[in-house]
mmCIF file of C-alpha atoms in Angstrom:
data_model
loop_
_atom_site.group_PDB
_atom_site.id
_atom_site.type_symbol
_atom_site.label_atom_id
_atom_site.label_comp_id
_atom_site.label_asym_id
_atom_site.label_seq_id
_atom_site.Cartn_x
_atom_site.Cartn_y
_atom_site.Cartn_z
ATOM 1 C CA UNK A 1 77.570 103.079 93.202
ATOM 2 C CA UNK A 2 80.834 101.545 93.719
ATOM 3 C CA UNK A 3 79.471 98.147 93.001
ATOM 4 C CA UNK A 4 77.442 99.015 89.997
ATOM 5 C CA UNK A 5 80.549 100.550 88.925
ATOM 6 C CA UNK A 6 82.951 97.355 89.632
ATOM 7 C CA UNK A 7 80.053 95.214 87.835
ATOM 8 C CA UNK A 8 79.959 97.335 84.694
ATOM 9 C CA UNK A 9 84.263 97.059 84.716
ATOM 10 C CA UNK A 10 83.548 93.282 84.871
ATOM 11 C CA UNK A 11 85.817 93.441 88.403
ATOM 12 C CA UNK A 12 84.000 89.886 89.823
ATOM 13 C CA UNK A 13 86.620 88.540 91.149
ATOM 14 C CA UNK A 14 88.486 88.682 94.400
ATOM 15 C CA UNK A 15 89.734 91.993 95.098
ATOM 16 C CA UNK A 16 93.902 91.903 94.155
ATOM 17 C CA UNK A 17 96.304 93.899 96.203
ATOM 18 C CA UNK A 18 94.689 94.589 99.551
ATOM 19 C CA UNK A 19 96.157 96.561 102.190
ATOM 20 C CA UNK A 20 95.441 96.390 105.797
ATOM 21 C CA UNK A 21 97.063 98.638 108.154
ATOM 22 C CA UNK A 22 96.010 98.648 111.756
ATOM 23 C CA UNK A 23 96.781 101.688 114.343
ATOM 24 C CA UNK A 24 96.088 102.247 118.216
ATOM 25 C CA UNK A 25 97.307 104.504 121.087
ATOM 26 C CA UNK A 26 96.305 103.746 125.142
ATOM 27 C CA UNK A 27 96.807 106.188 127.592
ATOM 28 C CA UNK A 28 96.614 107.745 131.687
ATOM 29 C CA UNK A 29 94.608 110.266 132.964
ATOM 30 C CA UNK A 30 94.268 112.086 136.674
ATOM 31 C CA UNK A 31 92.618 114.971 137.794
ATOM 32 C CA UNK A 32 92.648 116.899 141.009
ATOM 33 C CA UNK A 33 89.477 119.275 139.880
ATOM 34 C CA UNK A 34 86.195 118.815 138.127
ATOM 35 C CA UNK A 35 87.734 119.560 134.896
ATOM 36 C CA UNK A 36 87.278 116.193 133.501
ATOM 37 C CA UNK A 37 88.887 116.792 129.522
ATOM 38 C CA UNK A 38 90.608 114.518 127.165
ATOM 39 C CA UNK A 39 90.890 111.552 129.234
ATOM 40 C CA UNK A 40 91.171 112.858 132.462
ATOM 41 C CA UNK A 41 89.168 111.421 135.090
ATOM 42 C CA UNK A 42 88.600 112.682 139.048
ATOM 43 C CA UNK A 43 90.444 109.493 140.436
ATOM 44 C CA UNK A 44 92.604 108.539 137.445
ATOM 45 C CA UNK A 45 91.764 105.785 134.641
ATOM 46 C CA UNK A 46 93.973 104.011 132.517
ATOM 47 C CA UNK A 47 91.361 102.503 130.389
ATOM 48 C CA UNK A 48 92.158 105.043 127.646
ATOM 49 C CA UNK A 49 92.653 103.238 124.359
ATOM 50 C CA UNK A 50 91.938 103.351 121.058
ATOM 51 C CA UNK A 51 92.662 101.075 117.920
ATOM 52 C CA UNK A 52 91.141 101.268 114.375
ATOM 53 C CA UNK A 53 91.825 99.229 110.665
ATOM 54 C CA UNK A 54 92.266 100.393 107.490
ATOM 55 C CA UNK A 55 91.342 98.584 104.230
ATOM 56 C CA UNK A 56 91.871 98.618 100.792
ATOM 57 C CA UNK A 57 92.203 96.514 97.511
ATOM 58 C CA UNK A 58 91.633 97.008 94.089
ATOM 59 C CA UNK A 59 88.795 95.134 92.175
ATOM 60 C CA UNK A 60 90.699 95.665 88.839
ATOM 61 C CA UNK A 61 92.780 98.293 86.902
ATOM 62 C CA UNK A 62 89.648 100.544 87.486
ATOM 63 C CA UNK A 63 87.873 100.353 90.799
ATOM 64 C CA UNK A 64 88.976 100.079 94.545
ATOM 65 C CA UNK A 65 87.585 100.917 97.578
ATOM 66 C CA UNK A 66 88.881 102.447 100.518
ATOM 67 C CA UNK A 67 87.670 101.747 104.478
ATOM 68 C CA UNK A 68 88.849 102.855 107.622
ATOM 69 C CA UNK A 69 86.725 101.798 111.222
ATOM 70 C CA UNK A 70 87.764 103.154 114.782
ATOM 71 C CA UNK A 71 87.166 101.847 118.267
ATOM 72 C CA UNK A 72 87.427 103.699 120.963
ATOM 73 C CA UNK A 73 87.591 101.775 124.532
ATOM 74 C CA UNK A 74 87.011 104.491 127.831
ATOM 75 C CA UNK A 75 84.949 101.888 129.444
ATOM 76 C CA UNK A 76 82.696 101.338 126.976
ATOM 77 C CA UNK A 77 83.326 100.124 123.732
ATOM 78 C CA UNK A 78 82.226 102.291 120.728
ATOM 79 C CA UNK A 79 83.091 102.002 116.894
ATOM 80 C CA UNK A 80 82.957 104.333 114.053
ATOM 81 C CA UNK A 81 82.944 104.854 110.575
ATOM 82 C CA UNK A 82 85.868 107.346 109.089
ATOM 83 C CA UNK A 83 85.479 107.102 105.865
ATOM 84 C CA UNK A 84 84.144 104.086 103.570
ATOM 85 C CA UNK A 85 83.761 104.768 99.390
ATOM 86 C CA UNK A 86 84.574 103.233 95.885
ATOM 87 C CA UNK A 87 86.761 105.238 93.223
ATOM 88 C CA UNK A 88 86.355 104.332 89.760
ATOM 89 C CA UNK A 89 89.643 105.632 87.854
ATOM 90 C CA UNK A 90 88.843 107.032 84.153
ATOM 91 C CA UNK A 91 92.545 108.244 84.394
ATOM 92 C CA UNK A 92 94.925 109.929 86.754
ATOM 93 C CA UNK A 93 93.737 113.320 85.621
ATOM 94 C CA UNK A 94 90.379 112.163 86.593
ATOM 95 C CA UNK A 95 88.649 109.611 89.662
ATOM 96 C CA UNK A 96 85.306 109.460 90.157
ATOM 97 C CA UNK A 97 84.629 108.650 94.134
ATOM 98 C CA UNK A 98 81.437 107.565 95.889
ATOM 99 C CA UNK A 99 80.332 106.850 99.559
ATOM 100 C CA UNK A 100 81.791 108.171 102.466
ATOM 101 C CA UNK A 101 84.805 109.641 101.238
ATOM 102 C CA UNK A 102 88.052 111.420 103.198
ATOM 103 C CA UNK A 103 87.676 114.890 103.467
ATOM 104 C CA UNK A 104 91.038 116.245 101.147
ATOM 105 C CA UNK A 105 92.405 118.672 103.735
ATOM 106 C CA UNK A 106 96.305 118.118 103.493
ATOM 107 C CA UNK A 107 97.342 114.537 105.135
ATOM 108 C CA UNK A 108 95.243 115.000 108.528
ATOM 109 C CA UNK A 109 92.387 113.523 106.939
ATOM 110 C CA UNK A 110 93.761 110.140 106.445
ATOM 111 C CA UNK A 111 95.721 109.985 109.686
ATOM 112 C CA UNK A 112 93.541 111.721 111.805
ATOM 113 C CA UNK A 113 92.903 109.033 114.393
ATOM 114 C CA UNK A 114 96.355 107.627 113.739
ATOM 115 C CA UNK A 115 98.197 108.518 117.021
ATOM 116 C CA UNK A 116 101.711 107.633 116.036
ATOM 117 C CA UNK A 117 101.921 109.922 113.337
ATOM 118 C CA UNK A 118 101.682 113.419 115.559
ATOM 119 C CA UNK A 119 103.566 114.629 118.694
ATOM 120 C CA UNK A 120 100.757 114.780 121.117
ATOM 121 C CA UNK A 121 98.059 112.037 122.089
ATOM 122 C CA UNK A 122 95.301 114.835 121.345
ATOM 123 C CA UNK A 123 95.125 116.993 118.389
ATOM 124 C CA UNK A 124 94.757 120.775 118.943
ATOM 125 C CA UNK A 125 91.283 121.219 119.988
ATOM 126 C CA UNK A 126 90.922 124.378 118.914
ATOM 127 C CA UNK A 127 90.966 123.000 115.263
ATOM 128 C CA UNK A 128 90.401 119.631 115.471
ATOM 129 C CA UNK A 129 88.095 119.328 118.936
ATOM 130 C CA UNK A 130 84.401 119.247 119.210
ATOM 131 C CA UNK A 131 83.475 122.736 117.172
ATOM 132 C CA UNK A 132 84.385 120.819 114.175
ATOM 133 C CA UNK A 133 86.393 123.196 112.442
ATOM 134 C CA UNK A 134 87.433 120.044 110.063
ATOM 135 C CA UNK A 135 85.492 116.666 108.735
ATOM 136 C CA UNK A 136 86.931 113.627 108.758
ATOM 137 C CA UNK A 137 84.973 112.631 105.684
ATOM 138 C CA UNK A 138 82.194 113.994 103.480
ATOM 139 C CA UNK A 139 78.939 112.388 102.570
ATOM 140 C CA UNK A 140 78.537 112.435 98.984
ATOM 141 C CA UNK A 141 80.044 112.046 95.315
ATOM 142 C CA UNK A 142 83.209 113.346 94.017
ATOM 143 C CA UNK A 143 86.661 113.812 91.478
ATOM 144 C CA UNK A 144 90.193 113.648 91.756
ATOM 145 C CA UNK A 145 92.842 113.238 89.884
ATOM 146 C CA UNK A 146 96.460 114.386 89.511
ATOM 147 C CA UNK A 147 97.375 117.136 86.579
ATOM 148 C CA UNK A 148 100.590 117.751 84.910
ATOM 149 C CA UNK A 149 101.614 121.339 84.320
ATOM 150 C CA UNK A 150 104.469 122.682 82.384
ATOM 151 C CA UNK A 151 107.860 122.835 83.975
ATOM 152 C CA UNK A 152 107.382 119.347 85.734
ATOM 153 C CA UNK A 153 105.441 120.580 88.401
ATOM 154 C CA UNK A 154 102.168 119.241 88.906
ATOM 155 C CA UNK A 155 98.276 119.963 91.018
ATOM 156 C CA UNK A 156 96.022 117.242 92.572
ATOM 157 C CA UNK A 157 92.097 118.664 92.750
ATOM 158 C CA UNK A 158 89.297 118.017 94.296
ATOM 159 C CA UNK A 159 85.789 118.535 93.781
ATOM 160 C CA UNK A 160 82.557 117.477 95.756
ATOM 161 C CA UNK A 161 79.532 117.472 96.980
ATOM 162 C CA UNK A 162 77.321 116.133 99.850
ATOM 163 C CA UNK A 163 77.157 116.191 103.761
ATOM 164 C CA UNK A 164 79.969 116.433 105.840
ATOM 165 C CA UNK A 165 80.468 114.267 107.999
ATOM 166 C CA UNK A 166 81.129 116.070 111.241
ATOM 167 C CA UNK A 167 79.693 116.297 114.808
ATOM 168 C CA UNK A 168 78.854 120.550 116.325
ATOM 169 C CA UNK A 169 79.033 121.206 119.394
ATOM 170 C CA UNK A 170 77.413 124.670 120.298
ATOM 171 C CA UNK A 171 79.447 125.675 123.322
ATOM 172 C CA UNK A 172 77.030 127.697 125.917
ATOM 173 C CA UNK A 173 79.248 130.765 127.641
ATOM 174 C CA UNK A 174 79.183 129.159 131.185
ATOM 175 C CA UNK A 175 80.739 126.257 129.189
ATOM 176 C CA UNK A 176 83.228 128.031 127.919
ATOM 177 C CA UNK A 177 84.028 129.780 130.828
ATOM 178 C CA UNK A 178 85.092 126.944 132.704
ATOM 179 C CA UNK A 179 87.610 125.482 130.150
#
């Protein structure tokens, strides 16, 4: 969609203003049970890391396109998608994205896997663990924009629709009980 959308604008050229921002964390885990959570390991590992990029550019006054990829290294090396979409801007009042777009819950969305932006390696897992209380992104179509009200205040919206794109865990009770 986003490149139908950056053909129809005429945007053929080499995307102008590009950001790339890059982000990791590495940490140390030890364990003296079986309890084997967020890193932790029985005899201790250090091979905790993670590092992901972020990419974006504009392919004219019009269209851009947003990425973000994250790699996780625990001994194996395994990458994934956050988010990856097109907007095509009609106007600040209204943004028309496509793909796999960012989730619009507050800021976490777009710094979720950024570890130097909170004050704890992990997130709350109540909230942000495997029961997937939040997406990182949603599967689908949507608009934004950024509306002016009276008294110089103003409201950003969002509306959408599609998949999220999140990962359930159904937690049996003897799971639970050992936590």
């Amino acid at each position: 969609a986003a490149a139908a959308l950056a053909t129809s604008a005429g945007a053929q050229q080499i995307p102008q203003n590009v950001e790339v921002h890059g982000f990791g964390s590495w940490n140390s885990g030890a364990t003296n049970n079986q309890n084997l959570y967020l890193g932790g390991k029985w005899k201790g590992s250090s091979t905790n890391s993670s590092a992901g990029v972020n990419l974006a550019g504009d392919l004219g006054d019009r269209v851009s396109f947003t990425t973000q990829v994250s790699f996780g290294f625990d001994g194996q090396t395994q990458a994934e998608l956050d988010y990856a979409f097109g907007e095509y801007k009609f106007r600040d009042a209204l943004k028309l994205r496509a793909g796999q777009v960012k989730q619009p819950f507050g800021l976490f969305t777009e710094l979720m896997d950024v570890g130097t932006v909170r004050p704890f390696l992990y997130l709350p897992q109540s909230l942000y663990g495997p029961t997937a209380a939040v997406a990182i992104a949603y599967r689908g179509i949507g608009l934004t924009g950024n509306v002016n009200l009276p008294g110089g205040a103003s409201m950003d919206y969002d509306v959408y629709g599609g998949g999220l794109n999140r990962e359930e865990n159904e937690f049996t009770l003897e799971q639970s009980c050992l936590s």
